Coordinates of C-alpha atoms in Angstrom, one line a residue:
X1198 CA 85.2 102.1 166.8
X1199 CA 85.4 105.6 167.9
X1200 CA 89.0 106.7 168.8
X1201 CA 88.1 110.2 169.4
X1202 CA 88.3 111.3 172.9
X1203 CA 85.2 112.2 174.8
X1204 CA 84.9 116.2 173.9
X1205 CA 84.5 116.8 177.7
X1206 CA 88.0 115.5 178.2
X1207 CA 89.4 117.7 175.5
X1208 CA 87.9 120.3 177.2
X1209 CA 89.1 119.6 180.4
X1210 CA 92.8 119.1 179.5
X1211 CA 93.0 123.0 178.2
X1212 CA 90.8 123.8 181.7
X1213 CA 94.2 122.2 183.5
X1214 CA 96.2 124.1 181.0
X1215 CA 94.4 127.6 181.9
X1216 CA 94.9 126.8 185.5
X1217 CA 98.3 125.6 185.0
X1218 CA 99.5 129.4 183.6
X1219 CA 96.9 131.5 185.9
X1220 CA 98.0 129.5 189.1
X1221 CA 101.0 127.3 189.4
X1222 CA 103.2 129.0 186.9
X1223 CA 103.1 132.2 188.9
X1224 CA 104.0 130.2 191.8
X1225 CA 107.0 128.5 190.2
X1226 CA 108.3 131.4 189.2
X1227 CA 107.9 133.3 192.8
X1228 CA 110.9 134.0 195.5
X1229 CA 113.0 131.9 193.0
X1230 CA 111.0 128.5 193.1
X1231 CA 111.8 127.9 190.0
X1232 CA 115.4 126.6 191.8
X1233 CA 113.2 123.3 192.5
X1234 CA 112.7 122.7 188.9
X1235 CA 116.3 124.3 187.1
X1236 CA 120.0 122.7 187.5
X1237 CA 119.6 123.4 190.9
X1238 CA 117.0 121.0 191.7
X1239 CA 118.7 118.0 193.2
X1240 CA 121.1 120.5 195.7
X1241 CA 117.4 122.7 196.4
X1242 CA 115.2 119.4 196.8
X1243 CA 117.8 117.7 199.5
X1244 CA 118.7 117.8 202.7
X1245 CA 121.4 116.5 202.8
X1246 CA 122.1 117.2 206.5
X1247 CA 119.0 114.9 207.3
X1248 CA 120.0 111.7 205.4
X1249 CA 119.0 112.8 202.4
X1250 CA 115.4 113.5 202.9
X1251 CA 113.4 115.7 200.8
X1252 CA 113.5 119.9 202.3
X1253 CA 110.9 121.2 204.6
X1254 CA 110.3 124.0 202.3
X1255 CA 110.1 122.2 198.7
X1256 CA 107.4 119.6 200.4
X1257 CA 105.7 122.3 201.2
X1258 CA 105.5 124.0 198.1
X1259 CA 104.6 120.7 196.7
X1260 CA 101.4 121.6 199.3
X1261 CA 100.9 124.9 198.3
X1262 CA 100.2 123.9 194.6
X1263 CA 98.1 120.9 195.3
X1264 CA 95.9 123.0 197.9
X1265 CA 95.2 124.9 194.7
X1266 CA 94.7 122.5 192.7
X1267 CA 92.3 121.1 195.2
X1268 CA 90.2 124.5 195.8
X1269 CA 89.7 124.6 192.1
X1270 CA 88.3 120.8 192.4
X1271 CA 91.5 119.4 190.5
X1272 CA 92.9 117.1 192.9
X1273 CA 90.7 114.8 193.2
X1274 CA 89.4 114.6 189.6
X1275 CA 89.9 110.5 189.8
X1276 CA 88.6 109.4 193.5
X1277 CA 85.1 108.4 193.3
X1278 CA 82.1 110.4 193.2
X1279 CA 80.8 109.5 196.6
X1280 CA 84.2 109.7 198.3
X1281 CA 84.2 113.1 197.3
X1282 CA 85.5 112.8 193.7
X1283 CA 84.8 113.5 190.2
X1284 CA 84.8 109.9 189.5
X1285 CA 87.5 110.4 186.6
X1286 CA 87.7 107.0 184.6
X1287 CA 91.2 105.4 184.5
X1288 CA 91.2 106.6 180.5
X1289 CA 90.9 109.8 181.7
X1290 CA 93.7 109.4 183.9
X1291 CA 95.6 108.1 181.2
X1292 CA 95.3 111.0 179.2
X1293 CA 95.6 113.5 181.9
X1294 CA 99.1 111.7 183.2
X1295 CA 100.3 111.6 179.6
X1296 CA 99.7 115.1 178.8
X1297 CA 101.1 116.8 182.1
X1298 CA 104.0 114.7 181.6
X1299 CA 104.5 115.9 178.3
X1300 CA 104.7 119.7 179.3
X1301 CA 107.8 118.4 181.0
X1302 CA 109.6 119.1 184.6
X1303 CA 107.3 122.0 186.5
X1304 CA 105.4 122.6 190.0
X1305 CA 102.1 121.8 187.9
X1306 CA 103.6 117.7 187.7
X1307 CA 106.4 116.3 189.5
X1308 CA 106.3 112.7 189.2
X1309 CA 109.5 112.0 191.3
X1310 CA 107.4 112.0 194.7
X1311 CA 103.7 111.2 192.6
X1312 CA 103.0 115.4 193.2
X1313 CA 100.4 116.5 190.3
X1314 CA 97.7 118.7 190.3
X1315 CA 95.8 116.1 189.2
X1316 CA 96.0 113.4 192.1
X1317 CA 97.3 109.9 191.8
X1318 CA 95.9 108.0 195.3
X1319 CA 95.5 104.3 194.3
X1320 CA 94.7 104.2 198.2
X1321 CA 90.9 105.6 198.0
X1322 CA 89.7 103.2 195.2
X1323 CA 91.4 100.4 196.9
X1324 CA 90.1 101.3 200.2
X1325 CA 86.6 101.5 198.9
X1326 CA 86.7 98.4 197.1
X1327 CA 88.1 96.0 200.2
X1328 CA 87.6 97.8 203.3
X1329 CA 84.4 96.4 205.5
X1330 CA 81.9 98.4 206.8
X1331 CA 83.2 98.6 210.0
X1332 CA 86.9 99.9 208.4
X1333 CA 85.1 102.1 206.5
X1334 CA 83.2 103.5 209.6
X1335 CA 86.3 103.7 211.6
X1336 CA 89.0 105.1 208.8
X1337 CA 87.3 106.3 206.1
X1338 CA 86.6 110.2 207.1
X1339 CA 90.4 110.3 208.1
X1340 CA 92.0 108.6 204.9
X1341 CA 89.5 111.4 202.8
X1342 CA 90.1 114.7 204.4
X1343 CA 93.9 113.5 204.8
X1344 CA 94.3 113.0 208.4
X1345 CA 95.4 109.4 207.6
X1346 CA 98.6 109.2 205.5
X1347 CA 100.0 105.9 204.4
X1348 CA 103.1 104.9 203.4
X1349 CA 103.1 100.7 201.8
X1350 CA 105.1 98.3 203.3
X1351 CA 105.1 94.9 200.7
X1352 CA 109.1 94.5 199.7
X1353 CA 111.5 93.4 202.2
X1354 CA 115.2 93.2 202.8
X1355 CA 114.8 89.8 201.3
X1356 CA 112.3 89.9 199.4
X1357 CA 110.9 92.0 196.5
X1358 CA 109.1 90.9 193.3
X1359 CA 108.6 87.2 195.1
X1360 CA 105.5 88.7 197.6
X1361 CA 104.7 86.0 198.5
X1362 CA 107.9 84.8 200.5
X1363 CA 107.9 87.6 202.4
X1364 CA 109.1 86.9 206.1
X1365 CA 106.8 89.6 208.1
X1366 CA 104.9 87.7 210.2
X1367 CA 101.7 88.6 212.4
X1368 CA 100.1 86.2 215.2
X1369 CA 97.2 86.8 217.4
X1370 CA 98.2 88.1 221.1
X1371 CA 96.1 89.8 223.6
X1372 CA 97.8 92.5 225.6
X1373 CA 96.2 93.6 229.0
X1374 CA 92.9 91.1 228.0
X1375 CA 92.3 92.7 224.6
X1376 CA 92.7 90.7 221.1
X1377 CA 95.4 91.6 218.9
X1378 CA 98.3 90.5 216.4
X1379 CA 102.4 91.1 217.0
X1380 CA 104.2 92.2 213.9
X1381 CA 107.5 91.1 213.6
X1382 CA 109.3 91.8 210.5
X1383 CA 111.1 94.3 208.1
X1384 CA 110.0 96.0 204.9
X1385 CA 112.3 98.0 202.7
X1386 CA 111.4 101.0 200.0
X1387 CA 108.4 102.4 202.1
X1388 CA 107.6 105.7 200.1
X1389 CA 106.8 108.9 202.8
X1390 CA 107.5 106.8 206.0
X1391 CA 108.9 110.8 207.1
X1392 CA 105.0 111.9 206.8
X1393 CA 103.2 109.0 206.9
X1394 CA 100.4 108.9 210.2
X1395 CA 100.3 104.6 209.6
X1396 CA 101.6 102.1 207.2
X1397 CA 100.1 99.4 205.7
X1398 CA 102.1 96.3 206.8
X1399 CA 101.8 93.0 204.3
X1400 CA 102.3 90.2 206.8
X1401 CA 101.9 86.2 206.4
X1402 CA 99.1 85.4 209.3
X1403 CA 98.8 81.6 207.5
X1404 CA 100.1 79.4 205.2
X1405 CA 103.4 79.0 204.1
X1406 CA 105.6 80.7 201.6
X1407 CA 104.5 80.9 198.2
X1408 CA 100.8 81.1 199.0
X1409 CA 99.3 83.8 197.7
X1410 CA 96.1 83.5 200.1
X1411 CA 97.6 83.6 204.1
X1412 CA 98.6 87.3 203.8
X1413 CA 97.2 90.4 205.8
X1414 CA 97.2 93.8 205.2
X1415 CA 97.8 95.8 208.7
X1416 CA 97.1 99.0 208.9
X1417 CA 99.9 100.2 211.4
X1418 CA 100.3 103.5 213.3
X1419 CA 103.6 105.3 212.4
X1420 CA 104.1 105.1 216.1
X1421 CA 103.2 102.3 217.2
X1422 CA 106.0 101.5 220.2
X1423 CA 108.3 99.3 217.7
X1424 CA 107.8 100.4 214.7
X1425 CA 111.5 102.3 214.0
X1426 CA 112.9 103.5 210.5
X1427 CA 116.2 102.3 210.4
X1428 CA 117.8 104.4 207.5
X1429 CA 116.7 106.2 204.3
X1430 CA 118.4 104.6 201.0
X1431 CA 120.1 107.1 198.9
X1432 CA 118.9 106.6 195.1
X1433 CA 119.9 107.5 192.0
X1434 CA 118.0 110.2 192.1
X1435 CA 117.5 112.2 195.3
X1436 CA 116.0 113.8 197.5
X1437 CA 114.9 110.4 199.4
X1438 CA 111.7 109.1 201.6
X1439 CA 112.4 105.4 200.6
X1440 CA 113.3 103.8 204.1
X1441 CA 113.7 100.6 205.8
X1442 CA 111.2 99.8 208.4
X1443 CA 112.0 97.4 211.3
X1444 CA 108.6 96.0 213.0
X1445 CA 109.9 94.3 216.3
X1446 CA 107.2 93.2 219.0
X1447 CA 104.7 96.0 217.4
X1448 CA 101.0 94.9 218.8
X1449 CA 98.2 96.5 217.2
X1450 CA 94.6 96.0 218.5
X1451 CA 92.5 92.5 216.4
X1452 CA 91.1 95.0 213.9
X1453 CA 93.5 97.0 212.7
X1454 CA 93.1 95.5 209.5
X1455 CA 92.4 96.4 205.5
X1456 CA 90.2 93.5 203.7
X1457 CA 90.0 90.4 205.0
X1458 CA 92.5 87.9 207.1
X1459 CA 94.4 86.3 205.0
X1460 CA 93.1 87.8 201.9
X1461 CA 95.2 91.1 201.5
X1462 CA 97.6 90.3 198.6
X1463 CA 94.2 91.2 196.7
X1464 CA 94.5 94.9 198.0
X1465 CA 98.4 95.3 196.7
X1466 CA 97.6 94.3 193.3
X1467 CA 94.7 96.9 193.4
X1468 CA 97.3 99.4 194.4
X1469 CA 99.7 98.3 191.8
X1470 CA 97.5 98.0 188.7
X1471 CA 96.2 101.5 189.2
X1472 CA 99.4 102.5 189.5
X1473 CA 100.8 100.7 187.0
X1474 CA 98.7 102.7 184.2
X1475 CA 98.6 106.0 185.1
X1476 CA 102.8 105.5 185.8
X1477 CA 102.7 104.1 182.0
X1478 CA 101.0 107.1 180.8
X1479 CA 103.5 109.4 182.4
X1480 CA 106.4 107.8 181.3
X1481 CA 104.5 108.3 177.4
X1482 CA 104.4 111.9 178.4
X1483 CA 107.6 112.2 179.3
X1484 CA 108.7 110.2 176.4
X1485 CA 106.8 112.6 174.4
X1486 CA 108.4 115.6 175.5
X1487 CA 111.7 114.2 175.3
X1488 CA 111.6 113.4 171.7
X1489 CA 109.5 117.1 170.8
X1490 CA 112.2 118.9 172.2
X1491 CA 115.1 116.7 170.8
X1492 CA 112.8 117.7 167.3
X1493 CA 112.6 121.1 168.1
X1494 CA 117.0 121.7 169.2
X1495 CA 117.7 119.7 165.8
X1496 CA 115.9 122.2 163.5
X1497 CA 117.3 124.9 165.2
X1498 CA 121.4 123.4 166.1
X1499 CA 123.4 124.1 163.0
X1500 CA 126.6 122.8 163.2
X1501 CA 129.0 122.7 160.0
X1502 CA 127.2 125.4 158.7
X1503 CA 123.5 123.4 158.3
X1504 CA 121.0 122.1 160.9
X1505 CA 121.1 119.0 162.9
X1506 CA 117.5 117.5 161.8
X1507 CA 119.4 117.3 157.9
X1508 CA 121.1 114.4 159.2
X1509 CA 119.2 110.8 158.8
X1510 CA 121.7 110.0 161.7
X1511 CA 119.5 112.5 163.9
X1512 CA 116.3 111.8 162.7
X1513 CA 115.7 108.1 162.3
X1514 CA 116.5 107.4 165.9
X1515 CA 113.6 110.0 166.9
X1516 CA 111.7 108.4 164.0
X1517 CA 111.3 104.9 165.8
X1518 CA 110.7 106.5 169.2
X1519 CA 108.1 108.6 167.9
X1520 CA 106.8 105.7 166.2
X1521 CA 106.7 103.7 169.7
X1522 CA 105.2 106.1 171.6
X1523 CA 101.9 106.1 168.9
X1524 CA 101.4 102.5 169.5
X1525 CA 102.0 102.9 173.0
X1526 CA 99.7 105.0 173.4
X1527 CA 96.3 103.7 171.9
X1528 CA 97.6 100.1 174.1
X1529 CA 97.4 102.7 177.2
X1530 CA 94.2 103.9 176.4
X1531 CA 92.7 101.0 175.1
X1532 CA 93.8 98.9 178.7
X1533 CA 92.5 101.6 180.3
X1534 CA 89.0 101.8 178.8
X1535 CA 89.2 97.8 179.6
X1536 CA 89.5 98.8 183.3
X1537 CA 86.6 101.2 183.0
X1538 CA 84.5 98.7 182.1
X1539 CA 84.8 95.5 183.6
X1540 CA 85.0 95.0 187.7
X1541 CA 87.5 96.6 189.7
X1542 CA 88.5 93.3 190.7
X1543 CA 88.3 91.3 187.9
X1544 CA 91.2 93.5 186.4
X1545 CA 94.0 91.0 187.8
X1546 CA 91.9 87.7 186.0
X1547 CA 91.3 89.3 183.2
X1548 CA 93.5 91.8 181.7
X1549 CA 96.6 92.2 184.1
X1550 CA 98.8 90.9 181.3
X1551 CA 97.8 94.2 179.0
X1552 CA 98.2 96.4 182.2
X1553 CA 102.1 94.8 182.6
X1554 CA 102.6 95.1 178.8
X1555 CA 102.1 99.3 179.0
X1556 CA 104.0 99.5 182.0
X1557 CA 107.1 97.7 181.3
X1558 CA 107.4 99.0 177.8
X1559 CA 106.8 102.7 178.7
X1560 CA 109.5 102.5 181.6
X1561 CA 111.7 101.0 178.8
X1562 CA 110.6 104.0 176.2
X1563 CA 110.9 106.9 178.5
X1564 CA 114.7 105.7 179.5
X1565 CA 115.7 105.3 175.6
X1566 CA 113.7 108.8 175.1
X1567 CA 115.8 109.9 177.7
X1568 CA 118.9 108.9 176.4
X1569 CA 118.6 109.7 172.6
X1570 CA 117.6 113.5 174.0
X1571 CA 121.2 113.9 175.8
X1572 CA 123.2 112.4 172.3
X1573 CA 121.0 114.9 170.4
X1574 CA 121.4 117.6 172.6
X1575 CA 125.1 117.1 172.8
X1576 CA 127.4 118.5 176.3
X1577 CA 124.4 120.4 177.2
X1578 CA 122.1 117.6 177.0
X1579 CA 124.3 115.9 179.4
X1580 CA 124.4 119.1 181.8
X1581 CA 121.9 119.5 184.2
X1582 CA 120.6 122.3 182.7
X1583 CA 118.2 120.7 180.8
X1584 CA 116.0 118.3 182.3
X1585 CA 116.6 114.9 180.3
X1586 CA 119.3 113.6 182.9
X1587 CA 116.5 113.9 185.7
X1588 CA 113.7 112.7 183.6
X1589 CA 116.6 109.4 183.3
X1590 CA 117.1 109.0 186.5
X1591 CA 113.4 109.3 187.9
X1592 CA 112.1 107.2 185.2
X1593 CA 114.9 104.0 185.1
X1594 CA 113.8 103.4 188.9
X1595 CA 110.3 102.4 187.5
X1596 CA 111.6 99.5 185.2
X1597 CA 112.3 98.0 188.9
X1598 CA 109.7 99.1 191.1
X1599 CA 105.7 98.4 190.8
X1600 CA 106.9 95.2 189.6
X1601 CA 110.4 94.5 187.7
X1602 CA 110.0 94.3 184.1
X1603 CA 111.2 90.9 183.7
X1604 CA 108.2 90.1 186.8
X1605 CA 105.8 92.1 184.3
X1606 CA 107.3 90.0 181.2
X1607 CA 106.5 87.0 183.1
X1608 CA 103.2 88.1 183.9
X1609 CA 102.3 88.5 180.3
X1610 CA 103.9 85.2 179.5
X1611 CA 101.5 83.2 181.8
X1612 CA 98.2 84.5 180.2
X1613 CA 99.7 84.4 177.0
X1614 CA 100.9 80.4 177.5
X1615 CA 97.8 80.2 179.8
X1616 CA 99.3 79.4 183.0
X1617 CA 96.9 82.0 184.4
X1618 CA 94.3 84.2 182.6
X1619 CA 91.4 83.7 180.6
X1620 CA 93.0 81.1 178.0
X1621 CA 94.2 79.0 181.4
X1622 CA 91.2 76.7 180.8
X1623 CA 91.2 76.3 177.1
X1624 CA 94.9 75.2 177.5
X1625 CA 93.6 73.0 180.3
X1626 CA 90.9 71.4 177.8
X1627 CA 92.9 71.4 175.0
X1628 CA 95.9 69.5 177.0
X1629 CA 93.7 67.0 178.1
X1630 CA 92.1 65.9 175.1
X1631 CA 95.8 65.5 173.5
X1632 CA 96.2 62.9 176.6
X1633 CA 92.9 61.3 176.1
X1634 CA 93.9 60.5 172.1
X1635 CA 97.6 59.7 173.5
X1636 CA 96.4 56.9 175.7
X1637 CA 93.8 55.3 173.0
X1638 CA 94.4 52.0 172.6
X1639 CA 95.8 50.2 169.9
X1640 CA 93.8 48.8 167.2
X1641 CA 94.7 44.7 166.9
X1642 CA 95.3 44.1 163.7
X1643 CA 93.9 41.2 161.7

């Protein structure tokens, strides 16, 4: 085994790092945009006047940088190769997230709205792998060149982790002779709703709840008469674009459809497994920088007359993150060389447990990270003049969304008991030959 990384990659992480200081920096630091990134950032970031939605001019800073990064063929370094990309490998991705992340808060990487130089769109790969022909034909040139933003409607008011309950329905209606479906139904946490052009609606169209097959992914115009965001939910960290969505009598023409009917729970576990590692890798980063800086303020703190890093009571804590975040991160990479080389759609059957596994325990890392930064750092740590209260904040929300930890636990759980996975049919073998033994007759005796 070779655990070197592919000398190309090396070479391209100091390429983003050159283009980080030529470009973005000099952007941060211009007409005081740095007051995005310093203990201003929450005030600067929201409007607070307009429920609490992210500023006209930081969003479009956000654009400035990624039109950049895009010019100098950054942004979309992981889409495929014939959708325009560079065909990046989900390793690479994993690396890249992990190292932005660990150059901490800055214009070049601002994972509170998925902004990065390097861009995270789980929609093209997920589009390319389910849409038809015809969808591909009809949507594709707009979901590349960006006229097509999505936002993702799959939790609901009553639902979240249990996807399968969800009460969004759709049934076929025509409307002035033509074929369609009317949407009725709420979804709750959907992400850029403020810019999105359509949503992609998860709605039961058969079945009953529970089933995972019987599920549709709509692809909704943002206004489509009916479709109304009822109110943006305030989070722990702010600004927000995380709404409620009411869908009341909202007809949409027979195709306006991802996939297959009935068959679209497949495309939100394509979204959420890409997302799932390239989110794990981030939290690694910022994991990472967390404990280098919390390294770097003990060496140089001296209270009582001798440094902070003297004291075991400092160190070992940072000890057994730093020793976490070494395992973590060959079980990153690993899983994500796994993905690279195995179907896009055989990821959930084979390997989703390993996927869950980095996800769940980096959200977990980054928060204790986090947290041991502020004790070492003391008043100021606590301040918002440094960033570790922020990187808290953004990062505890991911140990709940793309799947509650105790959903990804669970997850792990079945393939490991073989409920589901690649052991389920040895278990199934191995339980039935116990039964067939159990029910052998007993010899007579003589």
């Amino acid at each position: 085994m070779d655990f070197n990384l592919p000398p190309e990659l090396v070479a391209y992480l100091a390429e983003l790092d050159a283009f980080i200081e030529a470009k973005i920096k000099p952007l941060e630091q211009k007409d005081d945009n740095i007051r995005y990134f310093d203990h201003r950032r929450e005030y600067e970031r929201t409007d607070w006047d307009a429920g609490g939605l992210p500023k006209k001019e930081w969003e479009e800073l956000l654009g400035q940088a990624r039109k950049l990064a895009d010019e100098a063929g950054h942004l979309r370094y992981a889409w495929p190769k014939e959708l325009g990309g560079k065909g990046g490998s989900n390793l690479d991705m994993a690396v890249i997230r992990e190292h932005l992340a660990a150059r901490g808060l800055g214009l070049h990487n601002d994972l509170q709205n998925e902004h990065s130089i390097v861009g995270n769109n789980p929609f093209i790969l997920m589009f390319k792998e389910f849409a038809s022909n015809a969808q591909y034909d009809r949507d594709g040139e707009k979901l590349l060149s960006g006229q097509m933003r999505t936002a993702f409607g799959l939790t609901e008011p009553e639902h979240g982790s249990d996807a399968t309950w969800m009460d969004t329905t759709a049934v076929r209606q025509d409307k002035d002779g033509k074929p369609g479906w009317l949407i009725q139904g709420e979804k709750m946490w959907t992400t850029g709703m403020h810019v999105a052009t359509h949503v992609m609606v998860f709605a039961r169209t058969s079945g009953k709840d529970g089933d995972a097959t019987g599920i549709t992914c709509f692809i909704v115009p943002a206004t489509t008469p009916g479709v109304k965001i009822e109110e943006y939910l305030w989070t722990f960290n702010m600004p927000t674009d995380h709404p409620r969505v009411s869908f009341t009598d909202v007809w949409i023409p027979e195709d306006s459809y991802w996939g297959q009917v009935d068959r679209g729970l497949g495309l939100g576990q394509s979204f959420v497994h890409q997302n799932r590692i390239r989110q794990a890798a981030s939290s690694l980063g910022a994991a990472v920088y967390c404990i280098e800086e919390s390294v770097k303020y003990a060496r140089a703190r001296k209270p009582f007359g001798k440094p902070l890093a003297d004291n075991q009571a400092i160190q070992w804590p940072l000890v057994e993150l730093a020793t976490q975040c070494e395992m973590l991160r060959w079980l990153i990479r690993k899983t994500a060389w796994d993905m690279d080389h195995m179907e896009h759609k055989e990821i959930e059957r084979q390997i989703s447990d390993k996927v869950s596994m980095c996800n769940y325990w980096a959200n977990r890392l980054v928060c204790e990270a986090a947290d041991r930064a502020m004790q070492v750092h003391g008043g100021i740590g606590y301040s918002r003049h440094k960033p570790f209260e922020h990187i808290y904040r953004h990062h505890r929300r991911y140990r709940i969304t793309e799947g509650a930890e105790e959903i990804q636990m669970r997850k792990v759980a079945a393939f490991l008991f073989g409920f589901m996975g690649p052991k389920k049919k040895a278990f199934a073998e191995l339980e039935g030959a116990a039964k067939d033994e159990y029910v052998q007759p007993i010899p007579a005796r003589h």
